[in-house]
XYZ file of C-alpha atoms in Angstrom:
518
model
C 9.155 -41.365 -17.476
C 5.994 -42.340 -15.778
C 3.097 -39.857 -16.189
C 0.808 -39.096 -13.372
C -1.736 -36.623 -11.751
C -0.369 -33.345 -10.717
C -0.071 -32.445 -7.185
C 0.996 -28.715 -7.679
C 2.356 -27.544 -4.432
C 5.304 -25.168 -5.123
C 5.718 -24.623 -1.511
C 5.587 -27.050 1.502
C 1.976 -26.897 3.090
C 3.312 -28.137 6.193
C 6.215 -25.666 6.445
C 6.760 -24.223 9.961
C 4.788 -20.900 10.675
C 7.930 -18.546 10.295
C 10.850 -20.162 8.513
C 13.838 -18.174 7.609
C 12.780 -18.162 4.171
C 9.440 -16.554 5.013
C 11.013 -14.062 7.210
C 13.428 -12.909 4.321
C 10.552 -12.609 1.964
C 8.392 -10.319 4.329
C 11.317 -8.220 4.919
C 12.168 -7.889 1.313
C 8.536 -7.264 0.405
C 7.669 -5.007 3.193
C 10.697 -2.612 3.162
C 9.093 -0.542 0.319
C 5.862 0.006 2.322
C 7.902 1.620 5.248
C 8.941 4.372 2.581
C 5.406 4.789 1.344
C 3.959 5.362 4.764
C 6.912 7.370 5.485
C 6.396 9.767 2.801
C 2.774 10.064 3.336
C 3.321 11.185 6.874
C 6.062 13.606 6.432
C 4.884 15.347 3.243
C 1.847 17.152 4.999
C 4.102 18.448 7.739
C 7.051 19.644 5.329
C 4.767 21.487 3.052
C 3.847 23.711 6.114
C 7.583 24.071 6.943
C 8.460 24.844 3.238
C 5.753 27.528 2.988
C 7.307 29.398 5.803
C 10.789 29.036 4.373
C 10.209 29.953 0.629
C 7.026 31.939 0.591
C 7.481 34.472 3.605
C 5.679 37.171 1.294
C 2.302 35.554 1.892
C 2.680 35.784 5.603
C 0.290 37.852 7.711
C 1.309 40.697 10.043
C 1.903 38.575 13.006
C 5.579 37.366 13.556
C 4.561 33.806 13.469
C 1.517 33.632 11.180
C 0.642 30.452 9.756
C 2.111 30.632 6.224
C 1.835 27.740 3.850
C 2.708 26.903 0.304
C 0.293 28.379 -2.222
C -2.364 26.094 -3.041
C -1.015 25.041 -6.324
C 2.217 24.047 -5.017
C 0.829 22.459 -2.000
C -1.464 20.011 -4.054
C 1.221 19.475 -6.507
C 3.606 18.157 -3.967
C 0.999 16.189 -2.283
C -0.454 14.662 -5.336
C 2.604 14.198 -7.821
C 3.940 11.103 -5.663
C 0.441 9.852 -6.000
C 0.482 10.122 -10.022
C 3.662 8.547 -9.969
C 2.655 5.680 -7.808
C -0.285 5.256 -10.242
C 1.931 4.960 -13.085
C 4.337 2.592 -11.429
C 1.602 0.320 -10.461
C 0.255 -0.226 -13.928
C 3.563 -0.223 -15.708
C 5.586 -2.538 -13.053
C 2.608 -4.628 -12.357
C 2.517 -5.725 -16.158
C 6.242 -5.930 -16.448
C 6.229 -8.478 -13.510
C 3.839 -10.705 -15.430
C 5.841 -10.428 -18.742
C 9.631 -10.886 -17.497
C 9.069 -11.899 -13.881
C 8.759 -10.597 -10.168
C 12.295 -10.788 -9.245
C 13.959 -8.257 -11.597
C 11.156 -5.864 -11.818
C 11.074 -5.963 -7.867
C 14.773 -5.080 -7.593
C 14.298 -2.240 -10.131
C 11.508 -0.670 -8.137
C 13.604 -0.718 -5.016
C 16.478 1.000 -6.809
C 14.212 3.792 -8.217
C 12.823 4.463 -4.723
C 16.272 4.922 -3.290
C 17.143 7.483 -6.179
C 13.957 9.302 -5.805
C 14.231 9.633 -1.895
C 17.872 10.829 -2.032
C 16.979 13.219 -5.088
C 14.003 14.750 -3.129
C 16.382 15.792 -0.360
C 18.848 17.316 -2.861
C 16.193 19.366 -4.776
C 17.643 22.605 -5.908
C 16.621 26.048 -7.126
C 16.951 29.888 -6.473
C 13.218 30.493 -5.831
C 10.681 28.803 -3.923
C 8.776 27.968 -7.254
C 11.985 26.296 -8.574
C 12.647 24.394 -5.585
C 9.073 22.924 -5.600
C 9.266 21.987 -9.169
C 12.422 20.142 -8.831
C 11.023 18.363 -5.804
C 7.902 17.486 -7.702
C 10.078 15.749 -10.444
C 11.805 13.596 -7.677
C 8.465 12.926 -5.842
C 7.102 11.529 -9.197
C 10.279 9.460 -9.553
C 9.930 8.101 -5.895
C 6.301 7.392 -6.611
C 7.119 5.212 -9.514
C 9.138 3.041 -7.321
C 6.545 3.103 -4.599
C 3.931 2.091 -7.152
C 5.775 -0.896 -8.465
C 6.195 -1.966 -4.815
C 2.366 -2.755 -4.550
C 1.946 -5.483 -7.104
C 5.445 -6.790 -6.790
C 5.403 -7.488 -2.957
C 1.970 -8.816 -2.648
C 2.528 -11.207 -5.690
C 5.837 -12.332 -4.399
C 4.607 -13.117 -0.940
C 1.341 -14.747 -1.999
C 3.113 -17.095 -4.487
C 5.773 -17.884 -1.673
C 3.423 -18.629 1.183
C 1.549 -21.757 2.133
C -2.329 -21.857 1.808
C -2.839 -21.869 5.584
C -0.762 -18.795 6.379
C -0.786 -16.967 3.058
C -3.078 -14.113 4.359
C -1.006 -13.797 7.498
C 1.953 -13.340 5.597
C 0.676 -10.781 2.906
C -0.821 -8.824 5.795
C 2.468 -8.759 7.510
C 4.240 -7.393 4.535
C 1.679 -4.578 4.268
C 1.833 -3.832 8.155
C 5.260 -2.435 7.345
C 3.234 0.666 6.342
C 2.680 0.948 10.117
C 6.442 0.867 10.807
C 6.809 3.575 8.247
C 4.311 5.809 10.004
C 6.187 5.054 13.280
C 9.558 5.718 11.798
C 8.524 8.995 10.161
C 6.905 10.333 13.533
C 10.101 9.380 15.512
C 12.415 10.962 12.875
C 10.528 14.162 12.438
C 10.211 14.741 16.126
C 13.846 14.122 16.643
C 14.783 16.251 13.676
C 12.404 19.154 14.930
C 13.980 18.966 18.413
C 17.559 19.242 17.016
C 16.610 22.116 15.078
C 14.240 23.996 17.192
C 17.181 26.178 18.961
C 18.660 27.284 15.861
C 17.248 28.985 12.759
C 13.452 28.433 12.429
C 13.616 28.275 8.757
C 15.382 24.940 9.085
C 16.037 24.187 5.522
C 18.101 21.207 6.274
C 15.218 19.860 8.268
C 12.885 18.926 5.344
C 16.001 17.980 3.123
C 17.229 15.346 5.892
C 13.613 13.975 6.425
C 13.087 13.155 2.938
C 16.402 11.711 2.285
C 15.894 9.328 5.172
C 13.068 7.711 3.240
C 15.732 5.693 1.260
C 16.946 3.811 4.437
C 14.158 1.038 4.299
C 14.685 -0.083 0.686
C 18.553 0.347 1.146
C 18.165 -2.094 4.012
C 15.803 -4.581 2.230
C 17.492 -4.537 -1.130
C 20.032 -7.080 -0.139
C 17.437 -9.403 0.987
C 15.543 -9.114 -2.233
C 18.405 -9.725 -4.417
C 19.081 -13.016 -2.644
C 15.697 -14.272 -3.193
C 15.093 -16.103 -6.370
C 12.155 -15.983 -8.821
C 8.864 -17.503 -7.266
C 8.465 -21.091 -8.166
C 4.787 -20.483 -9.326
C 5.990 -17.872 -11.806
C 8.794 -20.256 -13.032
C 6.537 -23.197 -13.291
C 2.879 -21.702 -14.288
C 4.076 -18.743 -16.325
C 7.364 -19.795 -17.898
C 6.998 -23.497 -17.727
C 10.534 -23.766 -16.431
C 10.145 -26.635 -14.164
C 13.979 -27.400 -14.065
C 14.981 -23.924 -12.784
C 12.347 -24.007 -10.209
C 13.521 -27.338 -9.038
C 16.997 -26.011 -8.766
C 15.689 -22.807 -6.896
C 14.425 -25.086 -3.896
C 17.370 -27.420 -3.964
C 16.049 -30.571 -5.582
C 18.872 -32.388 -7.498
C 16.208 -35.093 -8.170
C 12.844 -33.777 -7.941
C 9.684 -35.942 -7.901
C 8.446 -35.475 -11.382
C 4.714 -35.836 -12.721
C 3.423 -34.757 -16.217
C 1.744 -31.385 -15.762
C -1.868 -32.753 -16.561
C -3.494 -30.882 -13.599
C -3.072 -27.561 -14.904
C -6.035 -26.140 -16.859
C -5.539 -24.712 -20.388
C -6.839 -21.088 -20.553
C -6.672 -18.691 -23.511
C -4.256 -16.114 -22.066
C -6.030 -12.935 -23.538
C -7.492 -9.843 -21.969
C -10.945 -11.076 -23.238
C -10.770 -14.467 -21.412
C -9.437 -13.014 -18.342
C -12.323 -10.287 -18.282
C -14.915 -12.822 -18.946
C -13.724 -15.012 -16.007
C -12.499 -12.215 -13.556
C -14.150 -9.015 -14.774
C -16.645 -8.864 -11.759
C -14.072 -9.463 -9.076
C -11.563 -6.970 -10.720
C -14.406 -4.419 -10.739
C -15.084 -5.177 -7.099
C -11.460 -5.074 -5.951
C -10.593 -1.947 -7.808
C -13.670 0.030 -6.798
C -13.259 -0.869 -3.278
C -9.682 0.235 -3.191
C -10.812 3.486 -5.194
C -13.281 4.400 -2.424
C -10.987 3.188 0.600
C -8.208 5.654 -0.617
C -10.615 8.523 -1.006
C -11.324 8.253 2.625
C -7.956 7.051 3.871
C -5.724 9.711 2.192
C -7.887 12.544 2.694
C -8.025 11.846 6.413
C -4.204 11.638 6.516
C -3.573 14.690 4.582
C -5.944 16.818 6.564
C -5.192 15.437 10.072
C -3.246 18.769 11.130
C -6.322 20.826 10.234
C -8.793 18.635 12.293
C -6.424 18.489 15.201
C -6.280 22.360 15.327
C -9.944 22.807 14.976
C -10.765 20.703 17.785
C -8.208 22.293 20.007
C -5.825 19.399 20.228
C -2.922 21.620 18.712
C -2.285 25.258 19.254
C -3.140 27.624 16.556
C -0.211 27.911 13.951
C 0.340 31.567 14.557
C 1.557 30.737 18.226
C 4.275 28.759 16.938
C 7.479 28.973 14.660
C 7.905 26.818 11.615
C 9.989 24.130 13.664
C 7.571 24.256 16.660
C 4.425 23.290 14.365
C 6.328 20.433 12.812
C 7.160 19.044 16.135
C 3.674 19.672 17.513
C 1.719 18.137 14.617
C 4.236 15.209 14.298
C 3.669 14.343 17.910
C 0.035 14.304 17.448
C 0.014 12.241 14.290
C 2.379 9.863 15.870
C 0.005 9.292 18.823
C -2.918 8.489 16.598
C -0.614 6.116 14.546
C 0.458 4.146 17.692
C -3.095 4.152 19.138
C -5.029 3.232 16.156
C -3.377 2.813 12.960
C -0.499 0.288 13.736
C -2.674 -1.778 16.097
C -5.176 -1.993 13.062
C -2.443 -3.674 10.965
C -1.610 -6.255 13.479
C -5.379 -7.110 14.248
C -5.554 -7.980 10.410
C -2.410 -10.145 10.715
C -3.708 -11.746 13.737
C -7.460 -12.418 12.437
C -7.426 -12.590 8.792
C -7.134 -16.447 8.668
C -9.965 -16.754 11.094
C -12.396 -14.247 9.855
C -11.539 -14.197 6.100
C -10.591 -11.236 3.793
C -14.046 -10.260 2.600
C -15.613 -10.318 6.137
C -12.833 -8.169 7.425
C -13.245 -5.575 4.561
C -16.943 -5.504 4.932
C -16.494 -4.922 8.665
C -14.161 -2.345 8.187
C -16.179 -0.220 5.890
C -19.164 -0.685 8.332
C -17.250 0.769 11.173
C -15.825 3.434 9.276
C -19.294 4.530 8.064
C -20.670 4.452 11.640
C -17.767 6.473 13.385
C -17.505 8.915 10.325
C -21.023 9.415 10.370
C -21.167 10.136 14.043
C -18.417 12.728 13.534
C -20.261 14.426 10.702
C -23.521 14.462 12.476
C -22.197 15.802 15.660
C -19.198 17.820 14.375
C -20.373 21.254 15.446
C -21.591 19.964 18.816
C -18.336 18.338 19.720
C -16.507 21.508 18.855
C -18.725 23.988 20.661
C -18.662 21.920 23.808
C -14.865 21.146 23.450
C -15.234 17.385 23.618
C -11.763 16.823 22.227
C -11.249 13.501 23.697
C -14.329 12.136 22.324
C -13.719 13.481 18.896
C -9.984 12.362 18.694
C -11.231 9.001 19.926
C -14.032 8.573 17.057
C -11.361 9.923 14.553
C -8.835 7.238 15.814
C -11.326 4.735 15.479
C -11.904 5.269 11.747
C -8.158 4.725 11.223
C -8.270 1.611 13.322
C -10.854 -0.024 11.215
C -9.488 1.273 7.821
C -6.287 -0.987 8.738
C -8.324 -3.692 10.466
C -10.465 -3.535 7.424
C -10.221 -2.315 3.591
C -6.808 -0.585 3.851
C -5.213 -4.114 4.551
C -7.692 -6.288 2.489
C -7.957 -4.167 -0.659
C -4.030 -4.835 -0.914
C -4.319 -8.560 -0.070
C -7.180 -9.778 -2.101
C -5.918 -8.909 -5.791
C -2.920 -11.085 -4.921
C -5.028 -13.974 -4.282
C -8.102 -13.920 -6.538
C -6.456 -13.547 -9.929
C -4.496 -16.333 -11.911
C -0.690 -16.171 -12.262
C -0.709 -15.076 -15.662
C -2.269 -11.804 -14.894
C -1.785 -11.701 -11.125
C 0.685 -8.545 -10.878
C -1.013 -6.782 -13.725
C -4.545 -7.060 -12.153
C -2.916 -6.222 -8.769
C -1.716 -2.912 -10.424
C -4.746 -2.059 -12.158
C -6.569 -2.406 -8.560
C -3.978 -0.404 -6.892
C -3.657 2.336 -9.545
C -7.682 2.727 -9.238
C -7.206 3.064 -5.532
C -4.428 5.919 -6.190
C -6.963 7.626 -8.388
C -9.090 7.553 -5.444
C -6.331 9.158 -3.291
C -5.743 11.892 -5.861
C -9.462 12.627 -6.088
C -9.377 12.955 -2.189
C -6.266 15.047 -1.835
C -7.340 17.516 -4.627
C -11.359 17.314 -3.968
C -11.560 17.387 -0.257
C -8.713 20.120 -0.307
C -11.141 22.383 -2.200
C -14.111 21.463 0.084
C -12.130 22.032 3.314
C -10.867 25.515 2.053
C -14.081 27.166 2.287
C -14.625 30.539 3.838
C -16.222 28.912 6.849
C -13.557 26.422 7.560
C -15.571 24.307 10.204
C -18.429 23.698 7.660
C -15.954 22.941 5.078
C -14.350 19.922 7.197
C -17.945 18.940 8.248
C -18.835 18.625 4.604
C -15.634 16.413 3.984
C -16.930 14.141 6.792
C -20.329 13.881 5.309
C -19.068 13.049 1.875
C -16.638 10.261 3.402
C -19.475 8.821 5.186
C -21.257 8.268 1.907
C -17.920 6.974 0.288
C -17.670 4.232 2.904
C -21.082 3.057 2.371
C -20.431 2.641 -1.189
C -17.290 0.596 -0.033
C -19.648 -1.942 1.382
C -21.350 -2.548 -1.744
C -18.392 -2.844 -3.854
C -17.064 -5.707 -1.384
C -19.991 -8.120 -2.261
C -18.843 -9.298 -5.805
C -15.313 -10.287 -4.512
C -14.844 -13.984 -3.854
C -13.340 -15.306 -0.556
C -9.800 -16.898 -1.039
C -9.424 -18.062 2.594
C -8.376 -21.849 2.732
C -8.051 -21.927 -1.145
C -4.859 -22.385 -3.128
C -4.030 -19.935 -5.663
C -4.322 -22.485 -8.341
C -8.036 -23.074 -7.204
C -8.618 -19.302 -7.286
C -7.070 -19.046 -10.558
C -8.792 -22.034 -12.149
C -5.381 -23.444 -12.979
C -5.999 -26.876 -11.654
C -8.493 -29.366 -12.540
C -10.379 -31.483 -10.312
C -7.986 -34.109 -9.326
C -10.852 -36.837 -8.716
C -11.688 -36.655 -12.432
C -8.160 -37.194 -13.701
C -6.398 -40.320 -14.685
C -2.981 -41.470 -15.289
C -3.417 -41.824 -18.961
C -0.412 -41.851 -21.305
C -2.591 -40.098 -23.978
C -3.289 -37.158 -21.873
C -1.727 -34.068 -23.479
C 0.274 -31.256 -21.800
C -2.180 -28.322 -21.559
C 0.362 -25.604 -22.369
C 2.481 -25.610 -25.411
C 5.499 -24.111 -23.448
C 5.296 -27.006 -21.197
C 5.255 -29.908 -23.805
C 7.675 -32.732 -22.594
C 8.660 -30.769 -19.321
C 8.191 -32.403 -15.940
C 6.672 -30.734 -13.095
C 7.839 -30.998 -9.452
C 6.556 -31.454 -6.030
C 8.490 -28.999 -3.865
C 9.993 -30.641 -0.612
C 11.240 -27.907 1.624
């Protein structure tokens, strides 16, 4: 066999913008994010509903007083899924580098389906018992959702061409927007159905939570039908024959794997090369999730204070769910969903780090205006101005760091640690989400409620400023192959077709590489 310089192209760089192969991968990778966003959307609504159903003893004198879950139960329900997600991100991200992307990805989707169905069937004879059972299933659901983060990003980035890689990975993440949309529509429909009946509506929250299983059920088939990524087969496993079969090459063009750079695959060597980018990606995600999740969890309180929603005591349980869901759906359609698709449209034009820096900048600007003018906007009843500024912070979160913190770890790190590093960054982000949901919940629940929310806005402004700083050490992957970013390919101009050249990885000695021809 003739040995030659490696031209490592596991995918066709000239592939059409949207081939059926790419569409299937986007659907399979993105389905889990619909469940993630759906769950985030509905849980804040359903905790209010469950408070009225299972804790009527804490209601006030008025017939429709705003009863809610006890603080310990509300925070547990909102945070236990985040903790499960954190554990899933670390565990399944590392497993994906050890045993492969495909089997771990399938396992996470099955876990999500079971967790969603179990949430709707949570049992108990008291409110505390039901909340405890629901916490168990929400942790289980969180495990599956956590695995989706590193798996979906890694699978899509390793499948896409360099030219469109950012667009495709952003499209996968944009399924969160579809999840928000689905959650709003489903909640409004269910509330409208139950409104004429028993206002306790036990079946409403059970149905709403169970329906979270639909996206992973639909996309599981596509995930099963998609083989392991060629990059994992070739670079990590050194199995070029399997990779060649996956792309239908009975007689692949073969060259010796002399273009791949030998690296010591240890945590020490990884941290020496990628410690600073890992710190930048992880800290950016941590700070972003403090802001993003706290804003999402406390939307209803903000809308009530500014007068966009009627006070809780004027509505029964189902009325409140209906009105809050409608308000959140409007915000989602006006700012959150467009933000995702602006990222899809502009990421290969502006670049990842530029979009992230821009997003943090405008989030700082608009959050600072809200914090500084909070009381004036409330006192003068400038509802439209307040809601407009609030919506813009969501828009630039999604046309900004909420998207790019997910995309960058899938491109910056080498194949050997790609899913693990992504899982570490994502888990750091979820730590920020837990800090936001617990910490800002305490700040918000001060004796002077308005002052508490204003304090939250001030702190979030500072958090976004720090996000600007943590973006600086992250390299820009736009226009570069994953092998260039991972330092896995030597400079081709310095290489020769010398018979004496040694294969860099012992696992690949004597094995041919292939040039994929889709």
